[in-house]
mmCIF file of N, CA and C in Angstrom:
data_model
loop_
_atom_site.group_PDB
_atom_site.id
_atom_site.type_symbol
_atom_site.label_atom_id
_atom_site.label_comp_id
_atom_site.label_asym_id
_atom_site.label_seq_id
_atom_site.Cartn_x
_atom_site.Cartn_y
_atom_site.Cartn_z
ATOM 1 N N UNK A 1 -73.691 148.766 157.402
ATOM 2 C CA UNK A 1 -73.553 150.152 157.622
ATOM 3 C C UNK A 1 -74.803 150.581 158.383
ATOM 4 N N UNK A 2 -74.612 151.626 159.338
ATOM 5 C CA UNK A 2 -75.770 152.116 160.151
ATOM 6 C C UNK A 2 -76.903 152.785 159.156
ATOM 7 N N UNK A 3 -76.443 153.480 158.276
ATOM 8 C CA UNK A 3 -77.376 154.316 157.328
ATOM 9 C C UNK A 3 -78.258 153.343 156.591
ATOM 10 N N UNK A 4 -77.680 152.442 156.004
ATOM 11 C CA UNK A 4 -78.595 151.392 155.232
ATOM 12 C C UNK A 4 -79.329 150.650 156.185
ATOM 13 N N UNK A 5 -79.079 150.404 157.363
ATOM 14 C CA UNK A 5 -79.825 149.723 158.308
ATOM 15 C C UNK A 5 -81.203 150.629 158.687
ATOM 16 N N UNK A 6 -80.831 151.850 158.938
ATOM 17 C CA UNK A 6 -81.799 152.880 159.223
ATOM 18 C C UNK A 6 -83.042 152.986 158.106
ATOM 19 N N UNK A 7 -82.377 152.925 156.862
ATOM 20 C CA UNK A 7 -83.392 152.992 155.714
ATOM 21 C C UNK A 7 -84.162 151.767 155.645
ATOM 22 N N UNK A 8 -83.577 150.661 155.653
ATOM 23 C CA UNK A 8 -84.198 149.386 155.603
ATOM 24 C C UNK A 8 -85.298 149.314 156.978
ATOM 25 N N UNK A 9 -85.021 149.620 158.007
ATOM 26 C CA UNK A 9 -85.976 149.606 159.052
ATOM 27 C C UNK A 9 -87.100 150.594 158.753
ATOM 28 N N UNK A 10 -86.749 151.889 158.358
ATOM 29 C CA UNK A 10 -87.900 152.907 158.011
ATOM 30 C C UNK A 10 -88.827 152.311 156.862
ATOM 31 N N UNK A 11 -88.120 151.503 155.789
ATOM 32 C CA UNK A 11 -89.175 151.109 154.658
ATOM 33 C C UNK A 11 -89.810 149.735 155.194
ATOM 34 N N UNK A 12 -89.380 149.024 155.931
ATOM 35 C CA UNK A 12 -89.972 147.989 156.657
ATOM 36 C C UNK A 12 -91.286 148.434 157.378
ATOM 37 N N UNK A 13 -91.098 149.371 158.048
ATOM 38 C CA UNK A 13 -92.165 150.037 158.948
ATOM 39 C C UNK A 13 -93.308 150.629 158.031
ATOM 40 N N UNK A 14 -92.828 151.227 157.028
ATOM 41 C CA UNK A 14 -93.695 151.908 156.114
ATOM 42 C C UNK A 14 -94.506 151.113 155.164
ATOM 43 N N UNK A 15 -93.873 149.841 154.796
ATOM 44 C CA UNK A 15 -94.508 148.953 153.972
ATOM 45 C C UNK A 15 -95.412 148.091 154.712
ATOM 46 N N UNK A 16 -96.583 147.825 153.912
ATOM 47 C CA UNK A 16 -97.942 147.441 154.641
ATOM 48 C C UNK A 16 -98.111 145.770 154.262
ATOM 49 N N UNK A 17 -97.069 145.287 153.448
ATOM 50 C CA UNK A 17 -97.154 143.888 153.141
ATOM 51 C C UNK A 17 -96.118 143.088 153.951
ATOM 52 N N UNK A 18 -95.850 141.843 153.344
ATOM 53 C CA UNK A 18 -94.815 141.120 153.964
ATOM 54 C C UNK A 18 -93.568 141.353 153.561
ATOM 55 N N UNK A 19 -92.513 141.399 154.391
ATOM 56 C CA UNK A 19 -91.018 141.752 154.086
ATOM 57 C C UNK A 19 -90.327 140.441 154.472
ATOM 58 N N UNK A 20 -89.716 139.907 153.471
ATOM 59 C CA UNK A 20 -88.768 138.677 153.496
ATOM 60 C C UNK A 20 -87.205 139.197 153.403
ATOM 61 N N UNK A 21 -86.601 138.878 154.153
ATOM 62 C CA UNK A 21 -85.105 139.025 154.241
ATOM 63 C C UNK A 21 -84.412 137.733 154.067
ATOM 64 N N UNK A 22 -83.445 137.620 153.436
ATOM 65 C CA UNK A 22 -82.786 136.331 153.133
ATOM 66 C C UNK A 22 -81.180 136.399 153.531
ATOM 67 N N UNK A 23 -80.804 135.663 154.175
ATOM 68 C CA UNK A 23 -79.182 135.566 154.471
ATOM 69 C C UNK A 23 -78.616 134.181 154.041
ATOM 70 N N UNK A 24 -77.789 134.161 153.258
ATOM 71 C CA UNK A 24 -77.058 133.078 152.902
ATOM 72 C C UNK A 24 -75.836 132.835 153.803
ATOM 73 N N UNK A 25 -75.779 131.945 154.569
ATOM 74 C CA UNK A 25 -74.756 131.817 155.596
ATOM 75 C C UNK A 25 -74.548 130.393 155.770
ATOM 76 N N UNK A 26 -73.339 129.913 155.837
ATOM 77 C CA UNK A 26 -72.942 128.347 156.279
ATOM 78 C C UNK A 26 -72.589 128.271 157.634
ATOM 79 N N UNK A 27 -72.731 129.371 158.373
ATOM 80 C CA UNK A 27 -72.479 129.104 159.957
ATOM 81 C C UNK A 27 -73.598 128.509 160.612
ATOM 82 N N UNK A 28 -73.389 127.930 161.722
ATOM 83 C CA UNK A 28 -74.566 127.457 162.467
ATOM 84 C C UNK A 28 -75.693 128.570 162.724
ATOM 85 N N UNK A 29 -76.786 128.197 162.726
ATOM 86 C CA UNK A 29 -78.131 129.250 162.708
ATOM 87 C C UNK A 29 -77.885 130.220 163.850
ATOM 88 N N UNK A 30 -77.669 129.647 165.035
ATOM 89 C CA UNK A 30 -77.331 130.597 166.376
ATOM 90 C C UNK A 30 -76.461 131.738 165.922
ATOM 91 N N UNK A 31 -75.365 131.443 165.338
ATOM 92 C CA UNK A 31 -74.315 132.484 165.240
ATOM 93 C C UNK A 31 -74.777 133.565 164.173
ATOM 94 N N UNK A 32 -75.473 133.032 163.232
ATOM 95 C CA UNK A 32 -76.061 134.155 162.173
ATOM 96 C C UNK A 32 -77.147 134.852 162.833
ATOM 97 N N UNK A 33 -78.057 134.471 163.591
ATOM 98 C CA UNK A 33 -79.022 135.208 164.324
ATOM 99 C C UNK A 33 -78.380 136.243 165.316
ATOM 100 N N UNK A 34 -77.420 135.709 165.916
ATOM 101 C CA UNK A 34 -76.859 136.708 166.904
ATOM 102 C C UNK A 34 -75.842 137.686 166.336
ATOM 103 N N UNK A 35 -75.485 137.536 164.929
ATOM 104 C CA UNK A 35 -74.798 138.640 164.339
ATOM 105 C C UNK A 35 -75.540 139.643 163.829
ATOM 106 N N UNK A 36 -76.892 139.387 163.517
ATOM 107 C CA UNK A 36 -77.759 140.410 163.207
ATOM 108 C C UNK A 36 -77.781 141.652 164.119
ATOM 109 N N UNK A 37 -78.089 142.764 163.636
ATOM 110 C CA UNK A 37 -78.321 143.845 164.425
ATOM 111 C C UNK A 37 -79.338 143.828 165.270
ATOM 112 N N UNK A 38 -79.318 144.209 166.567
ATOM 113 C CA UNK A 38 -80.358 144.044 167.522
ATOM 114 C C UNK A 38 -81.605 144.856 166.998
ATOM 115 N N UNK A 39 -81.473 145.876 166.342
ATOM 116 C CA UNK A 39 -82.627 146.667 165.964
ATOM 117 C C UNK A 39 -83.309 145.770 164.752
ATOM 118 N N UNK A 40 -82.586 145.284 163.905
ATOM 119 C CA UNK A 40 -83.104 144.316 162.836
ATOM 120 C C UNK A 40 -83.782 143.273 163.292
ATOM 121 N N UNK A 41 -83.065 142.640 164.407
ATOM 122 C CA UNK A 41 -83.875 141.518 164.940
ATOM 123 C C UNK A 41 -85.141 141.673 165.616
ATOM 124 N N UNK A 42 -85.242 142.961 166.454
ATOM 125 C CA UNK A 42 -86.287 143.327 167.030
ATOM 126 C C UNK A 42 -87.371 143.658 166.159
ATOM 127 N N UNK A 43 -87.011 144.044 164.925
ATOM 128 C CA UNK A 43 -88.171 144.339 163.927
ATOM 129 C C UNK A 43 -88.609 143.067 163.161
ATOM 130 N N UNK A 44 -88.076 141.975 163.325
ATOM 131 C CA UNK A 44 -88.378 140.780 162.908
ATOM 132 C C UNK A 44 -89.266 140.054 163.596
ATOM 133 N N UNK A 45 -90.247 139.492 162.772
ATOM 134 C CA UNK A 45 -91.509 138.903 163.512
ATOM 135 C C UNK A 45 -91.169 137.250 163.590
ATOM 136 N N UNK A 46 -90.519 136.765 162.619
ATOM 137 C CA UNK A 46 -89.983 135.357 162.586
ATOM 138 C C UNK A 46 -88.786 135.141 161.912
ATOM 139 N N UNK A 47 -88.121 134.314 162.315
ATOM 140 C CA UNK A 47 -86.694 133.797 161.715
ATOM 141 C C UNK A 47 -86.911 132.432 161.373
ATOM 142 N N UNK A 48 -86.659 131.948 160.047
ATOM 143 C CA UNK A 48 -86.589 130.555 159.982
ATOM 144 C C UNK A 48 -85.340 130.209 159.328
ATOM 145 N N UNK A 49 -85.049 128.855 159.589
ATOM 146 C CA UNK A 49 -83.794 128.215 159.209
ATOM 147 C C UNK A 49 -84.136 127.185 158.030
ATOM 148 N N UNK A 50 -83.519 127.353 156.894
ATOM 149 C CA UNK A 50 -83.585 126.413 155.717
ATOM 150 C C UNK A 50 -82.506 125.496 155.819
ATOM 151 N N UNK A 51 -82.578 124.300 155.934
ATOM 152 C CA UNK A 51 -81.407 123.406 156.148
ATOM 153 C C UNK A 51 -81.289 122.856 154.683
ATOM 154 N N UNK A 52 -79.995 122.261 154.522
ATOM 155 C CA UNK A 52 -79.510 121.709 153.108
ATOM 156 C C UNK A 52 -80.465 120.556 152.975
ATOM 157 N N UNK A 53 -80.731 120.311 151.511
ATOM 158 C CA UNK A 53 -81.641 119.057 151.164
ATOM 159 C C UNK A 53 -80.884 117.979 151.538
ATOM 160 N N UNK A 54 -81.771 116.708 152.033
ATOM 161 C CA UNK A 54 -81.175 115.607 152.180
ATOM 162 C C UNK A 54 -81.008 114.870 150.787
ATOM 163 N N UNK A 55 -80.486 113.570 150.806
ATOM 164 C CA UNK A 55 -80.170 112.896 149.650
ATOM 165 C C UNK A 55 -81.291 112.692 148.661
ATOM 166 N N UNK A 56 -82.529 112.537 149.185
ATOM 167 C CA UNK A 56 -83.658 112.362 148.293
ATOM 168 C C UNK A 56 -83.981 113.695 147.717
ATOM 169 N N UNK A 57 -83.936 114.635 148.491
ATOM 170 C CA UNK A 57 -84.220 116.144 148.025
ATOM 171 C C UNK A 57 -83.192 116.667 146.896
ATOM 172 N N UNK A 58 -81.951 116.151 147.168
ATOM 173 C CA UNK A 58 -81.062 116.465 146.135
ATOM 174 C C UNK A 58 -81.240 115.815 144.811
ATOM 175 N N UNK A 59 -81.629 114.557 144.842
ATOM 176 C CA UNK A 59 -81.807 113.759 143.663
ATOM 177 C C UNK A 59 -83.064 114.300 142.976
ATOM 178 N N UNK A 60 -84.046 114.827 143.740
ATOM 179 C CA UNK A 60 -85.294 115.489 143.046
ATOM 180 C C UNK A 60 -84.932 116.727 142.539
ATOM 181 N N UNK A 61 -84.013 117.678 143.118
ATOM 182 C CA UNK A 61 -83.493 118.764 142.636
ATOM 183 C C UNK A 61 -82.765 118.567 141.316
ATOM 184 N N UNK A 62 -81.800 117.826 141.161
ATOM 185 C CA UNK A 62 -81.123 117.376 139.936
ATOM 186 C C UNK A 62 -82.215 117.134 138.863
ATOM 187 N N UNK A 63 -83.148 116.342 139.327
ATOM 188 C CA UNK A 63 -84.232 115.840 138.216
ATOM 189 C C UNK A 63 -84.924 116.921 137.763
ATOM 190 N N UNK A 64 -85.535 117.550 138.550
ATOM 191 C CA UNK A 64 -86.490 118.581 138.394
ATOM 192 C C UNK A 64 -85.803 119.893 137.685
ATOM 193 N N UNK A 65 -84.658 120.375 138.096
ATOM 194 C CA UNK A 65 -84.076 121.501 137.638
ATOM 195 C C UNK A 65 -83.469 121.212 136.245
ATOM 196 N N UNK A 66 -83.198 119.930 135.846
ATOM 197 C CA UNK A 66 -82.666 119.787 134.523
ATOM 198 C C UNK A 66 -83.846 119.945 133.388
ATOM 199 N N UNK A 67 -83.565 120.744 132.287
ATOM 200 C CA UNK A 67 -84.470 121.044 131.520
ATOM 201 C C UNK A 67 -85.139 119.695 130.778
ATOM 202 N N UNK A 68 -86.473 119.623 130.681
ATOM 203 C CA UNK A 68 -86.969 118.412 130.239
ATOM 204 C C UNK A 68 -86.533 118.054 128.775
ATOM 205 N N UNK A 69 -86.158 118.839 128.086
ATOM 206 C CA UNK A 69 -85.652 118.377 126.753
ATOM 207 C C UNK A 69 -84.124 118.165 126.701
ATOM 208 N N UNK A 70 -83.497 118.056 127.619
ATOM 209 C CA UNK A 70 -82.079 117.733 127.753
ATOM 210 C C UNK A 70 -81.854 116.433 127.251
ATOM 211 N N UNK A 71 -80.936 116.377 126.156
ATOM 212 C CA UNK A 71 -80.697 115.068 125.390
ATOM 213 C C UNK A 71 -80.171 113.980 126.290
ATOM 214 N N UNK A 72 -79.434 114.280 127.299
ATOM 215 C CA UNK A 72 -78.738 113.315 128.266
ATOM 216 C C UNK A 72 -79.513 113.060 129.378
ATOM 217 N N UNK A 73 -80.611 113.584 129.713
ATOM 218 C CA UNK A 73 -81.451 113.363 130.972
ATOM 219 C C UNK A 73 -81.698 111.967 131.208
ATOM 220 N N UNK A 74 -82.103 111.157 130.221
ATOM 221 C CA UNK A 74 -82.408 109.752 130.322
ATOM 222 C C UNK A 74 -81.122 109.035 130.942
ATOM 223 N N UNK A 75 -79.983 109.320 130.706
ATOM 224 C CA UNK A 75 -78.762 108.654 130.893
ATOM 225 C C UNK A 75 -78.165 109.187 132.244
ATOM 226 N N UNK A 76 -78.645 110.104 132.865
ATOM 227 C CA UNK A 76 -78.090 110.492 134.126
ATOM 228 C C UNK A 76 -78.570 109.754 135.269
ATOM 229 N N UNK A 77 -77.651 109.550 136.250
ATOM 230 C CA UNK A 77 -78.047 108.812 137.484
ATOM 231 C C UNK A 77 -78.129 109.806 138.558
ATOM 232 N N UNK A 78 -79.561 110.131 138.877
ATOM 233 C CA UNK A 78 -79.873 111.113 139.719
ATOM 234 C C UNK A 78 -79.309 111.065 141.271
ATOM 235 N N UNK A 79 -79.435 109.547 141.533
ATOM 236 C CA UNK A 79 -78.981 109.166 143.012
ATOM 237 C C UNK A 79 -77.440 109.517 143.149
ATOM 238 N N UNK A 80 -76.637 108.988 141.906
ATOM 239 C CA UNK A 80 -75.223 109.342 142.108
ATOM 240 C C UNK A 80 -74.934 110.794 142.265
ATOM 241 N N UNK A 81 -75.783 111.645 141.632
ATOM 242 C CA UNK A 81 -75.661 113.240 141.540
ATOM 243 C C UNK A 81 -75.746 113.585 142.826
ATOM 244 N N UNK A 82 -76.952 113.011 143.620
ATOM 245 C CA UNK A 82 -77.273 113.497 144.907
ATOM 246 C C UNK A 82 -76.118 113.020 145.920
ATOM 247 N N UNK A 83 -75.590 111.928 145.742
ATOM 248 C CA UNK A 83 -74.360 111.579 146.457
ATOM 249 C C UNK A 83 -73.147 112.334 146.375
ATOM 250 N N UNK A 84 -72.949 112.773 145.064
ATOM 251 C CA UNK A 84 -71.826 113.730 144.811
ATOM 252 C C UNK A 84 -71.936 115.072 145.201
ATOM 253 N N UNK A 85 -73.273 115.375 145.604
ATOM 254 C CA UNK A 85 -73.408 116.911 145.883
ATOM 255 C C UNK A 85 -73.883 117.045 147.319
ATOM 256 N N UNK A 86 -73.491 116.052 148.236
ATOM 257 C CA UNK A 86 -73.680 116.151 149.507
ATOM 258 C C UNK A 86 -73.185 117.581 150.155
ATOM 259 N N UNK A 87 -73.774 118.188 150.947
ATOM 260 C CA UNK A 87 -73.614 119.688 151.591
ATOM 261 C C UNK A 87 -73.656 120.848 150.379
ATOM 262 N N UNK A 88 -74.648 120.567 149.578
ATOM 263 C CA UNK A 88 -74.730 121.565 148.416
ATOM 264 C C UNK A 88 -76.149 121.924 148.693
ATOM 265 N N UNK A 89 -76.519 123.337 148.556
ATOM 266 C CA UNK A 89 -77.814 123.842 148.606
ATOM 267 C C UNK A 89 -78.482 123.749 147.262
ATOM 268 N N UNK A 90 -79.821 124.139 147.270
ATOM 269 C CA UNK A 90 -80.606 124.124 145.940
ATOM 270 C C UNK A 90 -79.921 125.010 145.009
ATOM 271 N N UNK A 91 -79.570 126.180 145.615
ATOM 272 C CA UNK A 91 -78.935 127.207 144.620
ATOM 273 C C UNK A 91 -77.533 126.629 144.168
ATOM 274 N N UNK A 92 -76.764 125.848 144.727
ATOM 275 C CA UNK A 92 -75.613 125.508 144.225
ATOM 276 C C UNK A 92 -75.845 124.447 143.142
ATOM 277 N N UNK A 93 -76.845 123.602 143.377
ATOM 278 C CA UNK A 93 -77.187 122.628 142.444
ATOM 279 C C UNK A 93 -77.564 123.129 141.199
ATOM 280 N N UNK A 94 -78.542 124.284 141.152
ATOM 281 C CA UNK A 94 -78.904 124.997 140.191
ATOM 282 C C UNK A 94 -77.656 125.588 139.353
ATOM 283 N N UNK A 95 -76.802 126.206 139.988
ATOM 284 C CA UNK A 95 -75.760 126.891 139.533
ATOM 285 C C UNK A 95 -74.917 125.817 138.534
ATOM 286 N N UNK A 96 -74.868 124.504 139.185
ATOM 287 C CA UNK A 96 -73.986 123.556 138.554
ATOM 288 C C UNK A 96 -74.520 123.366 137.245
ATOM 289 N N UNK A 97 -75.911 123.175 137.147
ATOM 290 C CA UNK A 97 -76.786 122.740 135.896
ATOM 291 C C UNK A 97 -76.494 124.019 134.995
ATOM 292 N N UNK A 98 -76.670 125.181 135.408
ATOM 293 C CA UNK A 98 -76.429 126.329 134.611
ATOM 294 C C UNK A 98 -75.043 126.528 134.131
ATOM 295 N N UNK A 99 -74.068 126.250 134.789
ATOM 296 C CA UNK A 99 -72.482 126.165 134.232
ATOM 297 C C UNK A 99 -72.297 125.091 133.258
ATOM 298 N N UNK A 100 -73.115 124.017 133.538
ATOM 299 C CA UNK A 100 -72.959 122.949 132.655
ATOM 300 C C UNK A 100 -73.495 123.102 131.309
ATOM 301 N N UNK A 101 -74.724 123.757 131.301
ATOM 302 C CA UNK A 101 -75.547 124.073 130.121
ATOM 303 C C UNK A 101 -74.673 125.179 129.352
ATOM 304 N N UNK A 102 -74.035 126.107 129.975
ATOM 305 C CA UNK A 102 -73.278 127.169 129.416
ATOM 306 C C UNK A 102 -71.890 126.536 128.785
ATOM 307 N N UNK A 103 -71.366 125.650 129.486
ATOM 308 C CA UNK A 103 -70.219 124.925 128.953
ATOM 309 C C UNK A 103 -70.505 124.149 127.754
ATOM 310 N N UNK A 104 -71.599 123.749 127.518
ATOM 311 C CA UNK A 104 -71.963 123.000 126.372
ATOM 312 C C UNK A 104 -72.434 123.986 125.244
ATOM 313 N N UNK A 105 -73.190 124.922 125.585
ATOM 314 C CA UNK A 105 -73.628 125.943 124.607
ATOM 315 C C UNK A 105 -72.834 127.006 124.093
ATOM 316 N N UNK A 106 -71.838 127.346 124.923
ATOM 317 C CA UNK A 106 -70.840 128.281 124.390
ATOM 318 C C UNK A 106 -69.440 127.770 124.117
ATOM 319 N N UNK A 107 -68.889 127.940 122.973
ATOM 320 C CA UNK A 107 -67.652 127.356 122.650
ATOM 321 C C UNK A 107 -66.525 127.835 123.465
ATOM 322 N N UNK A 108 -65.608 127.172 123.823
ATOM 323 C CA UNK A 108 -64.562 127.668 124.638
ATOM 324 C C UNK A 108 -63.454 127.804 123.858
ATOM 325 N N UNK A 109 -62.331 128.454 124.349
ATOM 326 C CA UNK A 109 -61.164 128.868 123.729
ATOM 327 C C UNK A 109 -60.480 127.737 123.148
ATOM 328 N N UNK A 110 -60.487 126.527 123.621
ATOM 329 C CA UNK A 110 -59.935 125.367 123.223
ATOM 330 C C UNK A 110 -60.577 124.775 122.043
ATOM 331 N N UNK A 111 -61.837 124.673 122.267
ATOM 332 C CA UNK A 111 -62.621 124.228 121.132
ATOM 333 C C UNK A 111 -62.522 125.241 119.822
ATOM 334 N N UNK A 112 -62.547 126.540 119.915
ATOM 335 C CA UNK A 112 -62.150 127.497 118.823
ATOM 336 C C UNK A 112 -60.823 127.152 118.296
ATOM 337 N N UNK A 113 -59.896 126.712 119.076
ATOM 338 C CA UNK A 113 -58.443 126.567 118.657
ATOM 339 C C UNK A 113 -58.305 125.174 117.768
ATOM 340 N N UNK A 114 -59.261 124.094 118.305
ATOM 341 C CA UNK A 114 -59.215 122.944 117.630
ATOM 342 C C UNK A 114 -59.844 123.105 116.204
ATOM 343 N N UNK A 115 -60.798 124.004 116.111
ATOM 344 C CA UNK A 115 -61.653 124.152 114.882
ATOM 345 C C UNK A 115 -60.669 124.995 113.805
ATOM 346 N N UNK A 116 -59.816 125.706 114.230
ATOM 347 C CA UNK A 116 -58.899 126.449 113.413
ATOM 348 C C UNK A 116 -57.915 125.763 112.468
#
């Protein structure tokens, strides 16, 4: 929306620090850059592309994002998790761990029915 863009550009000019804008996109880099407003692109000093982590990076993410006191941590195969999470971003891997922790910590309707 044009009004939002105007406010953003105004605040960027007014702010004396560093402004970081992040776009989550699964399109090729060039198509994302070209879809930005020319005014916003002109106000941008640098555009960086963050690629998806490679196999080694994904294995390290799985290992480092897992809470240290997780009871099953020693039994997990982080290389297998890296293979299974091909084309996943760091955020997606973190979300998998968050959802798994929630599934373990929060009782499901099925588990409640079995206890009744």
